Coordinates of N, CA and C in Angstrom, one line a residue:
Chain A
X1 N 120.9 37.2 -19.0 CA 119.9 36.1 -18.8 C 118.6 36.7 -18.4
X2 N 117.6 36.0 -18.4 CA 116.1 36.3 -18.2 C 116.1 36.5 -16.8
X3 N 115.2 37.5 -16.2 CA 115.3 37.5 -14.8 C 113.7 37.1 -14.5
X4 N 113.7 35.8 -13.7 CA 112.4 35.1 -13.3 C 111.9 34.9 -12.2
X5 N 110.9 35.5 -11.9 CA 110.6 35.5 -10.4 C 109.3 34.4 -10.2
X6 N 109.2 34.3 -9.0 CA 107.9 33.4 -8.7 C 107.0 34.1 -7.5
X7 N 105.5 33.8 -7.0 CA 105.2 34.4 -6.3 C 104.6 32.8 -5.2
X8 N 104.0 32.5 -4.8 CA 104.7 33.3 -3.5 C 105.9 32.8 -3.0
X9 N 106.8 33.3 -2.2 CA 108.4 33.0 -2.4 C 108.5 31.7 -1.0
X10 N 107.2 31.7 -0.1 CA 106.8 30.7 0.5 C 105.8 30.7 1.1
X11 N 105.0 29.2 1.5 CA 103.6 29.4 1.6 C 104.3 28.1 3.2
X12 N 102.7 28.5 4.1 CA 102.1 27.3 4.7 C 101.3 26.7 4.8
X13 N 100.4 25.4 4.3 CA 99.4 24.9 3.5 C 98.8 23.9 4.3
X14 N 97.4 23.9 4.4 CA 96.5 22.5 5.4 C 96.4 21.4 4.3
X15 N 96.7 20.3 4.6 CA 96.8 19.5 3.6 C 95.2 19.4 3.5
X16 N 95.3 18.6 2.0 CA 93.7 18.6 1.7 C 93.3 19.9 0.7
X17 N 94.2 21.0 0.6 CA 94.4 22.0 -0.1 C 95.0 22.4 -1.1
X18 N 94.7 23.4 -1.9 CA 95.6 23.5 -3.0 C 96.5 24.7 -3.2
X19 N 97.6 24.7 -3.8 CA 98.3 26.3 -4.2 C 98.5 26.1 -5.5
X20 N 98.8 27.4 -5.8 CA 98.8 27.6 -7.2 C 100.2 28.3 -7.1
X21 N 100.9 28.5 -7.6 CA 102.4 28.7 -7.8 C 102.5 29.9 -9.1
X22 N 102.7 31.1 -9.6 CA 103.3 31.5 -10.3 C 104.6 32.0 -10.8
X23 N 105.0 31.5 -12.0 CA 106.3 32.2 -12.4 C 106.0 33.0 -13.7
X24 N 106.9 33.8 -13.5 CA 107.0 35.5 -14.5 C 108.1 35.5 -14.9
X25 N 108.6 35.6 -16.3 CA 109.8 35.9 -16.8 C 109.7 37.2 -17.3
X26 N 110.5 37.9 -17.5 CA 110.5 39.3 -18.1 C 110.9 39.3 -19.8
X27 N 110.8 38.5 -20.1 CA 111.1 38.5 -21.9 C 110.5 37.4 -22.0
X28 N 110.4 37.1 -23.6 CA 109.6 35.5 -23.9 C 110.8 34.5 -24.2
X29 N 110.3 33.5 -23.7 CA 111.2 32.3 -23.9 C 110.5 31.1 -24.4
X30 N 111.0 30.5 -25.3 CA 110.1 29.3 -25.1 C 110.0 28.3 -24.8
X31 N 110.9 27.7 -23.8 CA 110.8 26.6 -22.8 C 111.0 26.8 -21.9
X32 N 109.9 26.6 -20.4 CA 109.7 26.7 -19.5 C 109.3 24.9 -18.5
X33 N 110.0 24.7 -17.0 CA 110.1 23.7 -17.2 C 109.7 24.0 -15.4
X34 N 109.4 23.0 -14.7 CA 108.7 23.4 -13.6 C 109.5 22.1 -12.7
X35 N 110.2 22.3 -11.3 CA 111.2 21.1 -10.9 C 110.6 21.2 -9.3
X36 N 111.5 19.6 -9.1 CA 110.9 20.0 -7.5 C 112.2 20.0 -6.5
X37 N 112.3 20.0 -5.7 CA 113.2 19.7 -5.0 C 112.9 19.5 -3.2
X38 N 112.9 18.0 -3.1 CA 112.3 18.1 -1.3 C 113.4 18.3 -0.8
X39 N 113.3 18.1 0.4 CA 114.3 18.6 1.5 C 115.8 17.7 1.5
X40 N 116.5 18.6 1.4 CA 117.8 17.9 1.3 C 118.1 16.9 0.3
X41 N 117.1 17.1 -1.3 CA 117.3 16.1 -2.3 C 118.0 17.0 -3.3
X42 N 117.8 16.2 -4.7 CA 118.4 17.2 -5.6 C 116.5 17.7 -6.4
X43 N 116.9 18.0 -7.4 CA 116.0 18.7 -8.3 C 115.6 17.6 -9.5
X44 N 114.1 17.5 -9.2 CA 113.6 16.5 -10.1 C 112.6 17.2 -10.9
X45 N 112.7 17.0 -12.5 CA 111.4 18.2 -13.3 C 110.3 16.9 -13.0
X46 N 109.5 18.1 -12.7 CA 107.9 17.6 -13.3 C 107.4 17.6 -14.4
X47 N 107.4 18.9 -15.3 CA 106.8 18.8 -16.3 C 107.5 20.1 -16.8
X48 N 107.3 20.0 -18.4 CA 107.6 20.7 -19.1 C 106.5 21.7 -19.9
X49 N 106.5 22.9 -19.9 CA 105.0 23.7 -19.9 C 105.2 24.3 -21.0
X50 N 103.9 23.9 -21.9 CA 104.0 24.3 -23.1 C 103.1 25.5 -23.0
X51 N 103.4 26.0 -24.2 CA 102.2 27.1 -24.4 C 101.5 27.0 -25.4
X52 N 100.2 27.1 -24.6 CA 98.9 27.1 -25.6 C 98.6 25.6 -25.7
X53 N 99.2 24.7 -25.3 CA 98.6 23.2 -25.1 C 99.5 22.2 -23.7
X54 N 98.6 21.3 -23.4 CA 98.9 20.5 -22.1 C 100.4 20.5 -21.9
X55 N 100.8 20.5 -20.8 CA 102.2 20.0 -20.1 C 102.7 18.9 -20.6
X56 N 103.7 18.6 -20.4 CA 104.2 17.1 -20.7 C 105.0 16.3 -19.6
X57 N 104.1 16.0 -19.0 CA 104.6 15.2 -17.2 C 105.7 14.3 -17.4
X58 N 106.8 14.3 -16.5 CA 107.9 13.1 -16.5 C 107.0 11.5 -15.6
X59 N 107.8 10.7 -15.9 CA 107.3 9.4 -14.9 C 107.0 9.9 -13.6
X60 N 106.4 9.5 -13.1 CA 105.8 9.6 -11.5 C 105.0 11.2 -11.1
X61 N 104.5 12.0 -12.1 CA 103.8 13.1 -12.4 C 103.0 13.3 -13.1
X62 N 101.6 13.4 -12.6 CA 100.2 13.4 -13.0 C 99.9 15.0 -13.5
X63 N 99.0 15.3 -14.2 CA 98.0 16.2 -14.8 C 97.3 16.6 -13.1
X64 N 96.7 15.8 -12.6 CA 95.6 15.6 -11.9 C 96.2 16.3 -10.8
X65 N 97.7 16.0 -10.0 CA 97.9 16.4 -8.9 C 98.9 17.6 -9.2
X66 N 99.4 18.0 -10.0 CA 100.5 19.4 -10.9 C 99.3 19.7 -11.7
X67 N 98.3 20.0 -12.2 CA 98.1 20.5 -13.2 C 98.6 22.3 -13.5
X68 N 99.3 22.0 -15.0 CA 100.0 23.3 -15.4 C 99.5 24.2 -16.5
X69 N 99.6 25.6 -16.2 CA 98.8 26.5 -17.7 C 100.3 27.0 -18.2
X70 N 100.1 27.3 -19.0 CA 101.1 28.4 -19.8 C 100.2 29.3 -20.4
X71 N 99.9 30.5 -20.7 CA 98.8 31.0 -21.4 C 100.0 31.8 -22.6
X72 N 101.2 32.2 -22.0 CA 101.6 32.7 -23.2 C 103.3 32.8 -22.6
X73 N 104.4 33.1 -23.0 CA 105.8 32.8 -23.6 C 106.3 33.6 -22.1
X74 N 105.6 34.2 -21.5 CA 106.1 34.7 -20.4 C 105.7 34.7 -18.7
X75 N 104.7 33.6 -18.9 CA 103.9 33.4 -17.5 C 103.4 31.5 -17.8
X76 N 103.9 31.1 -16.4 CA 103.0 29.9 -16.6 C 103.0 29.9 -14.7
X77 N 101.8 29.1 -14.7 CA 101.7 28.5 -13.3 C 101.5 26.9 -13.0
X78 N 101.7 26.9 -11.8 CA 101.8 25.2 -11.2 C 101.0 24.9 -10.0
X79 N 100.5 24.4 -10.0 CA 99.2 24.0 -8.9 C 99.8 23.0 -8.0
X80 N 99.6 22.9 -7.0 CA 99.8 21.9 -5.9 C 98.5 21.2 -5.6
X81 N 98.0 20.3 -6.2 CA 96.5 20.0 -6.0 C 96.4 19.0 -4.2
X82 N 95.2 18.9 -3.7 CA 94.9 18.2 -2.5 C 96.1 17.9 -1.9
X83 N 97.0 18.4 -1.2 CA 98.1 18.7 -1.1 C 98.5 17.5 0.7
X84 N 99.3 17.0 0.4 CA 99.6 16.3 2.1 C 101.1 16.6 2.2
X85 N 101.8 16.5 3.5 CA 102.8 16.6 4.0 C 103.8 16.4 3.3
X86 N 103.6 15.2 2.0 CA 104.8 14.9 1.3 C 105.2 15.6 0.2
X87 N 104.0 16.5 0.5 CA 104.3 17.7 -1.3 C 105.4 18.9 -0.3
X88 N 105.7 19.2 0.6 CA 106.6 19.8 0.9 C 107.9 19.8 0.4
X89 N 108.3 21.3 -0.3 CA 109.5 20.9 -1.1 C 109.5 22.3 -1.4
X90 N 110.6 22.4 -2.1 CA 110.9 24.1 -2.7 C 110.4 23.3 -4.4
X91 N 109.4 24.3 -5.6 CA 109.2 24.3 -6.7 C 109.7 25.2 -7.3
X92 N 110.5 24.5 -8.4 CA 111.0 25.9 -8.7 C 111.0 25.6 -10.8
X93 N 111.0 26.9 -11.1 CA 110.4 27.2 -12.5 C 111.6 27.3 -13.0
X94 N 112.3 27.3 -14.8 CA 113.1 27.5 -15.3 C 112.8 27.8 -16.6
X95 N 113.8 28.4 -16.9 CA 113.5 28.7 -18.5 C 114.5 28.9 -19.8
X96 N 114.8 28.4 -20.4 CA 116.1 28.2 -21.6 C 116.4 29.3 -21.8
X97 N 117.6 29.6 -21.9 CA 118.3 31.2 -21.9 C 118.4 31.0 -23.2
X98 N 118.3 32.7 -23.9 CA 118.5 32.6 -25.4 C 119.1 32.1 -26.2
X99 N 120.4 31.6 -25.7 CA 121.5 31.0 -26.1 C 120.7 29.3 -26.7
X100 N 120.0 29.2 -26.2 CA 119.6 27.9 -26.2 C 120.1 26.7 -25.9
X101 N 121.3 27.4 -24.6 CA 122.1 26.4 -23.8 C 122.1 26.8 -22.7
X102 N 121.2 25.7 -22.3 CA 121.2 25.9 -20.3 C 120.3 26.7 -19.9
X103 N 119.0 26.2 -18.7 CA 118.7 26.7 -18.5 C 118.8 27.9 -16.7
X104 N 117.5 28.7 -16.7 CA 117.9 29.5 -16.0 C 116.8 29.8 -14.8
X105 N 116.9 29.6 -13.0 CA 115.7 29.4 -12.6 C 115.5 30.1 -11.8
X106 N 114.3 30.2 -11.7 CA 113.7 31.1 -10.5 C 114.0 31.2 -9.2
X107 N 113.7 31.9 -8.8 CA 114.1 31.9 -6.8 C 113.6 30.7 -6.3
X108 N 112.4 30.3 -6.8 CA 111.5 29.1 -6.2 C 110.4 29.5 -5.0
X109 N 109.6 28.3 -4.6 CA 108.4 28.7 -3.9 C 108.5 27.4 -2.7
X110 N 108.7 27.9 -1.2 CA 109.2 26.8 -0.3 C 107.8 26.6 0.1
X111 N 107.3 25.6 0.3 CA 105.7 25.0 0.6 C 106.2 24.0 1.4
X112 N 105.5 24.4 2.6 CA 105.5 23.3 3.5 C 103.5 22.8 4.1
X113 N 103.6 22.0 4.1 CA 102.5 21.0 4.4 C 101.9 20.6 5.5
X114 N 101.0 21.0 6.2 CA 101.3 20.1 7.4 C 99.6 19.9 7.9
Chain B
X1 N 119.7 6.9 -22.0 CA 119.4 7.5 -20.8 C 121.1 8.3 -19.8
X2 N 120.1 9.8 -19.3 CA 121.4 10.3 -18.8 C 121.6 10.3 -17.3
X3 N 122.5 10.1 -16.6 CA 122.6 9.8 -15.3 C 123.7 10.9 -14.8
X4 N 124.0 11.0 -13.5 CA 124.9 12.1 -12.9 C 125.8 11.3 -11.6
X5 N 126.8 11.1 -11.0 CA 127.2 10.7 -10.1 C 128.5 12.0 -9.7
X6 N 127.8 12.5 -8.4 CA 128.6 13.1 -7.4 C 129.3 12.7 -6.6
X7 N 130.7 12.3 -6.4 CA 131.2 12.0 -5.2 C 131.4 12.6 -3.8
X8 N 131.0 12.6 -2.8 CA 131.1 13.3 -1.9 C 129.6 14.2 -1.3
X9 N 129.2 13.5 -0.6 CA 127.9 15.0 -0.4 C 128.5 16.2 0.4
X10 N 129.1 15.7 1.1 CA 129.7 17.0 1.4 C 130.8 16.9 1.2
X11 N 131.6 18.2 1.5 CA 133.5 18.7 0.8 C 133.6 19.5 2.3
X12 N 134.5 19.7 2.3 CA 134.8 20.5 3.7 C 136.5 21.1 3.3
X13 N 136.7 22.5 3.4 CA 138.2 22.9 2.6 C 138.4 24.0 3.7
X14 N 139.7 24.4 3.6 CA 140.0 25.6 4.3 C 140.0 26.8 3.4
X15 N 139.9 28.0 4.1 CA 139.7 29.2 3.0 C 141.0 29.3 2.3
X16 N 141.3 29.1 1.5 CA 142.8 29.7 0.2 C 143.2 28.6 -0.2
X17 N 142.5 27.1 0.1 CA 142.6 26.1 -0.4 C 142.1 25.3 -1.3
X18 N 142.6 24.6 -1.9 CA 141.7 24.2 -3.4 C 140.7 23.4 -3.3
X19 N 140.0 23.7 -4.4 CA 138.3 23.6 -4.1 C 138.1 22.4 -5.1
X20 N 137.7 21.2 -4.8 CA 137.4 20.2 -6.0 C 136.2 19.3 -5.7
X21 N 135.1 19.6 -7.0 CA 134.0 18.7 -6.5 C 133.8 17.8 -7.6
X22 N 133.5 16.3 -7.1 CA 133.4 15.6 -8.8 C 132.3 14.9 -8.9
X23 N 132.5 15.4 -10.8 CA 131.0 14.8 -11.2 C 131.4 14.0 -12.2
X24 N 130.9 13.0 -12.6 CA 130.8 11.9 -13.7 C 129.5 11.8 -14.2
X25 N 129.2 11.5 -15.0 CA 128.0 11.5 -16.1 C 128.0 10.1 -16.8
X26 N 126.4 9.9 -17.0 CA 126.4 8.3 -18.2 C 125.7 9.3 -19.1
X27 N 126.3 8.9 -21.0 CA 125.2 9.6 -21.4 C 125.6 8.7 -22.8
X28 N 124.0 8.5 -23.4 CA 124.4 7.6 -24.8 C 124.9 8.8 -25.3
X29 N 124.2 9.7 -25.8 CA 124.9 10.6 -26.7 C 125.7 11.8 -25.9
X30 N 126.4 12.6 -26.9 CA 127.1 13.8 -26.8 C 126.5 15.1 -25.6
X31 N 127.3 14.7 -24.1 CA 126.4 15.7 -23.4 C 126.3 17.1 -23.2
X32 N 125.6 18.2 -23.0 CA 126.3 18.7 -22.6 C 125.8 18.9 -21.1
X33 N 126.9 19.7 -20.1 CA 127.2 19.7 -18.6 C 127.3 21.0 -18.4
X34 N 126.4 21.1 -16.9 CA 126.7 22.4 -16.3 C 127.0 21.9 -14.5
X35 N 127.0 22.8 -14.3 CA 127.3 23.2 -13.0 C 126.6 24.5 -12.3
X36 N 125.8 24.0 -10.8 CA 124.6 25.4 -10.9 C 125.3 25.0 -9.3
X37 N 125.0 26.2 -8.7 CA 125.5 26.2 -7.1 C 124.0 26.7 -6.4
X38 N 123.5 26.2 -5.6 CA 122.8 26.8 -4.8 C 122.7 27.5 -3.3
X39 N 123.2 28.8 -3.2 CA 123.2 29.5 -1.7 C 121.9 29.0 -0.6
X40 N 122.0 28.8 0.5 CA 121.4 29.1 1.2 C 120.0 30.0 1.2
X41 N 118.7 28.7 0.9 CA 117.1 29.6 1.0 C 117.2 30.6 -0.8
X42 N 118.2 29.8 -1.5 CA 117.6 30.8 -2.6 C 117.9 29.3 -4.0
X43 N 117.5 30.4 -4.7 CA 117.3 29.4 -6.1 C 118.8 29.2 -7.1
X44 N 118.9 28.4 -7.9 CA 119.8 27.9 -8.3 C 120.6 28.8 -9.4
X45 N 121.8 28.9 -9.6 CA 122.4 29.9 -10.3 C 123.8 28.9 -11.1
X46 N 123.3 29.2 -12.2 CA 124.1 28.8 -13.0 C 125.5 29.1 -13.5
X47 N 126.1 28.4 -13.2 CA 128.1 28.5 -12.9 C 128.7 28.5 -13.9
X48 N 129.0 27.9 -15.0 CA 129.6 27.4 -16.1 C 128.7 26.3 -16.4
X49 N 128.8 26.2 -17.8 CA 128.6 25.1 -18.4 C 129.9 24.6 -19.9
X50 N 129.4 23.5 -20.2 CA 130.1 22.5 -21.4 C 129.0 22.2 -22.5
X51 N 129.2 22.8 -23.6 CA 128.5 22.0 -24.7 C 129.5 21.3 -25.8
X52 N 130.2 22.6 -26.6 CA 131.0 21.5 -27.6 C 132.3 22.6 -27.7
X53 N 133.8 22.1 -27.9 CA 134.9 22.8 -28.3 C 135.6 22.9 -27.2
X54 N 136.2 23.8 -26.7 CA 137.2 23.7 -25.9 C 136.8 23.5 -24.1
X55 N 137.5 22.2 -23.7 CA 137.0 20.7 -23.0 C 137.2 21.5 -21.4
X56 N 137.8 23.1 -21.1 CA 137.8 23.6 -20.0 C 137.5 24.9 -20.3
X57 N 136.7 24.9 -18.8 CA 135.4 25.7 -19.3 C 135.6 26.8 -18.0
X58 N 135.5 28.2 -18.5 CA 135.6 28.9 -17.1 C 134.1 29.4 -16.7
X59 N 134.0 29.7 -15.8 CA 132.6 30.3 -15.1 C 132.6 31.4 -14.3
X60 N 131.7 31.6 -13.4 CA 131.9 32.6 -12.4 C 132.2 32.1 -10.9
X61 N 132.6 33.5 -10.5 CA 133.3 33.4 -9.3 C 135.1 32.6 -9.3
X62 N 135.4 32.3 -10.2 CA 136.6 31.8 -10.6 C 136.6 30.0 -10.2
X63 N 135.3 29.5 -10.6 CA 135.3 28.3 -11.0 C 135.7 28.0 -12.4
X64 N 136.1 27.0 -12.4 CA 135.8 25.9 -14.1 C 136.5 24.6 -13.9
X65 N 135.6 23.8 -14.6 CA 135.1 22.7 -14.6 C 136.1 22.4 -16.3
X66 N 136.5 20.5 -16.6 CA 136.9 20.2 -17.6 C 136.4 18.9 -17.9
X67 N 135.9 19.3 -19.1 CA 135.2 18.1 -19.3 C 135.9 16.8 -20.1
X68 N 136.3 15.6 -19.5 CA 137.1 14.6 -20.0 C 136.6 13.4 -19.8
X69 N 136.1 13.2 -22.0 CA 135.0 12.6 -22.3 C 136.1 10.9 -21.7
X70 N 137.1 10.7 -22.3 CA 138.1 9.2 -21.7 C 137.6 8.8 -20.1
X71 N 137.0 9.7 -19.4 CA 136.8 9.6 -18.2 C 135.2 9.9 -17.3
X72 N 134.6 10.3 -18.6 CA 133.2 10.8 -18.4 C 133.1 11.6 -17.3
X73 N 134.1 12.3 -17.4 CA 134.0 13.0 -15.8 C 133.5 15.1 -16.6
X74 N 133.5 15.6 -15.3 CA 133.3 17.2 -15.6 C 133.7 17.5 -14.1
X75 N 134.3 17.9 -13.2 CA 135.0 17.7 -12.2 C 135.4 19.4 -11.9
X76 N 134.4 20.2 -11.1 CA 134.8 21.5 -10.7 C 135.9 21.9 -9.7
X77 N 136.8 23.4 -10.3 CA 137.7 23.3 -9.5 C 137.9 25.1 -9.5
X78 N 138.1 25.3 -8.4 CA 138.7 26.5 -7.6 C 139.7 26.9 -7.5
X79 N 140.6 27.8 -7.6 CA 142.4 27.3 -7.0 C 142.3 27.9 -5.7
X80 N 141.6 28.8 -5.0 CA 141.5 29.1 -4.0 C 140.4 29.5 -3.2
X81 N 139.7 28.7 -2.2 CA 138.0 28.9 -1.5 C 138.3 30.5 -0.9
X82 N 137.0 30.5 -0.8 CA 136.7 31.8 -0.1 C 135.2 31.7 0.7
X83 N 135.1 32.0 1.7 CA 134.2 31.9 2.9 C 132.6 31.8 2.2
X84 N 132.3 33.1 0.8 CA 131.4 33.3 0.2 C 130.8 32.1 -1.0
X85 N 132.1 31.0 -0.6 CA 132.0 30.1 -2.0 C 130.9 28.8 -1.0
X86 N 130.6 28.3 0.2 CA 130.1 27.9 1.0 C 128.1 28.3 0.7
X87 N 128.2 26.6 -0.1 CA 126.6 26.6 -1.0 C 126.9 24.5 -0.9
X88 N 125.6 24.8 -1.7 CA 125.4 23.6 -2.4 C 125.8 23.4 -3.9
X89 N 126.5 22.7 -4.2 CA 126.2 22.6 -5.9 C 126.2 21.5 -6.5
X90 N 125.1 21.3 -7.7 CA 124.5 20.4 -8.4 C 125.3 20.2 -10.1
X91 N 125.7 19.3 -10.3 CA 126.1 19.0 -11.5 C 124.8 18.4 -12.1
X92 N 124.8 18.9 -13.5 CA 123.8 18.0 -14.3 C 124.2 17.9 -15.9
X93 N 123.4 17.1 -16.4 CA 123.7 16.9 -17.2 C 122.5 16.9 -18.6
X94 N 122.5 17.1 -20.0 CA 121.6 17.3 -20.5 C 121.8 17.0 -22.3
X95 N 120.8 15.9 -23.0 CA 121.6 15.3 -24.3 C 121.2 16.5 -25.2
X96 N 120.4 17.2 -25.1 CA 120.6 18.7 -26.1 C 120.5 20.0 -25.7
X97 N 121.5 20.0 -24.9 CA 122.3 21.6 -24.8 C 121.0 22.4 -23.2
X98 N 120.3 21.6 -22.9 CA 119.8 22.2 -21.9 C 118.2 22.8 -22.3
X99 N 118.1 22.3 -23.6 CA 116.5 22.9 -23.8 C 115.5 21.6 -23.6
X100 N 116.2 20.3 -23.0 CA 115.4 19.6 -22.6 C 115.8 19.7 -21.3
X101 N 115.4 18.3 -20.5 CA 115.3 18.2 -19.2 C 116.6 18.2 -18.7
X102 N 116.9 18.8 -17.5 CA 118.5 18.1 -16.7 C 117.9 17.0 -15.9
X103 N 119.3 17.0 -15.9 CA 119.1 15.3 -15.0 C 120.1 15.8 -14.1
X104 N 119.8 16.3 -12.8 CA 120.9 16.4 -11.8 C 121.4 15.4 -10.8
X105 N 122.9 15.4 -10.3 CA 123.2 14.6 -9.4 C 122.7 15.0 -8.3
X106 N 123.0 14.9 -7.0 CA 122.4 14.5 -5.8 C 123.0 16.0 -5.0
X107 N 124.0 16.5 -5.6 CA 124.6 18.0 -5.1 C 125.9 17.6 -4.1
X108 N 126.7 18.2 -4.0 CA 127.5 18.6 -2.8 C 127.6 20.2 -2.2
X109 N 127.7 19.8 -1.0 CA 127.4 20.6 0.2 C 128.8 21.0 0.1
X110 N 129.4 22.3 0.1 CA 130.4 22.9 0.5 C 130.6 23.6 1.9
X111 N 131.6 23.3 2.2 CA 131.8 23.9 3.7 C 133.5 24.8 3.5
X112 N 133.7 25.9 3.8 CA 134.4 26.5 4.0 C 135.2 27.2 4.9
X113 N 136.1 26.8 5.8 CA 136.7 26.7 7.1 C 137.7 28.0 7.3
X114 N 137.3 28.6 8.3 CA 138.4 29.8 8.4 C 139.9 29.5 8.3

């Protein structure tokens, strides 16, 4: 499987602020999918990140407050825009294993808010 | 639309004793199911999964899960815990093979008792 890391592996953030999130895959894949998970919930995707054109946001996920790049089959990032206490959560990146069954995820990025 | 239901947030077992966590699934079409465990402060790791053909499915660490469509269930099982098996794990589910979105249940908490 793809080995995918993310940087930073956790942040502490003044709300009102933004982070930027990266994930790195070590081979190209081409579905990459970006999730959240708050504290003690399960894992909900935000968007699915294309390459070379806009994200595709699920219900309750904006452009505006996630906005996502992909520049190419092996790197995309995730923004945490104007950030308040309720964005606290671990984000975590994934990406379809070659098989084209199931995917496979990052360590994740623990952001807390305050 | 696909849905996940976990029984139990948490499980609580003695070590050499059998391990059972259940998942049921809604799905219009043909799903397929994984099983991802999450350790403590790290990212999700993929256990077995189900897409199509034979309905028991082994994985790692000497899990497997069987998928029994009469019952919509996929229902993970151990024959014997071990102290290292003490995680979270998320059943999810997904209508093509995992290159779209999962839809995860809510997780159960494993606890493992000397």
């Amino acid at each position: 499987s793809a080995v995918i890391s993310q940087k930073p592996s956790r942040d502490i953030c003044q709300r009102g602020t933004s982070l930027t999130i990266q994930c790195q895959v070590d081979s190209q894949v081409t579905m990459m999918f970006w999730y959240r998970q708050q504290p003690g919930q399960s894992l909900t995707l935000i968007a699915t990140a294309n390459q070379g054109s806009e994200a595709t946001y699920e219900s309750g996920f904006v452009i505006d407050k996630f906005p996502i790049s992909r520049p190419n089959l092996t790197f995309s990032t995730l923004t945490v825009s104007n950030m308040s206490p309720e964005d606290s959560s671990i984000y975590l990146c994934s990406v379809v294993g070659t098989s084209g069954l199931g995917q496979y995820f990052g360590p994740g990025t623990r952001l807390t808010v305050t | 639309a696909q849905s996940v239901t976990q029984l139990g947030s948490h499980v609580s077992v003695s070590e050499g004793a059998l391990v059972l966590l259940r998942c049921n699934y809604s799905s219009s079409v043909p799903p397929y199911l994984f099983w991802y465990v999450q350790y403590p402060n790290q990212g999700l790791q993929l256990l077995l999964k189900y897409t199509t053909g034979a309905t028991l499915v082994k994985g790692i660490n000497g899990f497997e899960a069987e998928f029994k469509k009469s019952e919509t269930s996929f229902h993970l099982t151990k024959p014997s815990a071990h102290m290292s098996d003490a995680a979270e794990y998320f059943c999810a589910v997904s209508p093509q093979g995992g290159s779209e979105k999962l839809v995860f249940g809510k997780g159960t908490k494993l606890t493992v008792n000397p």
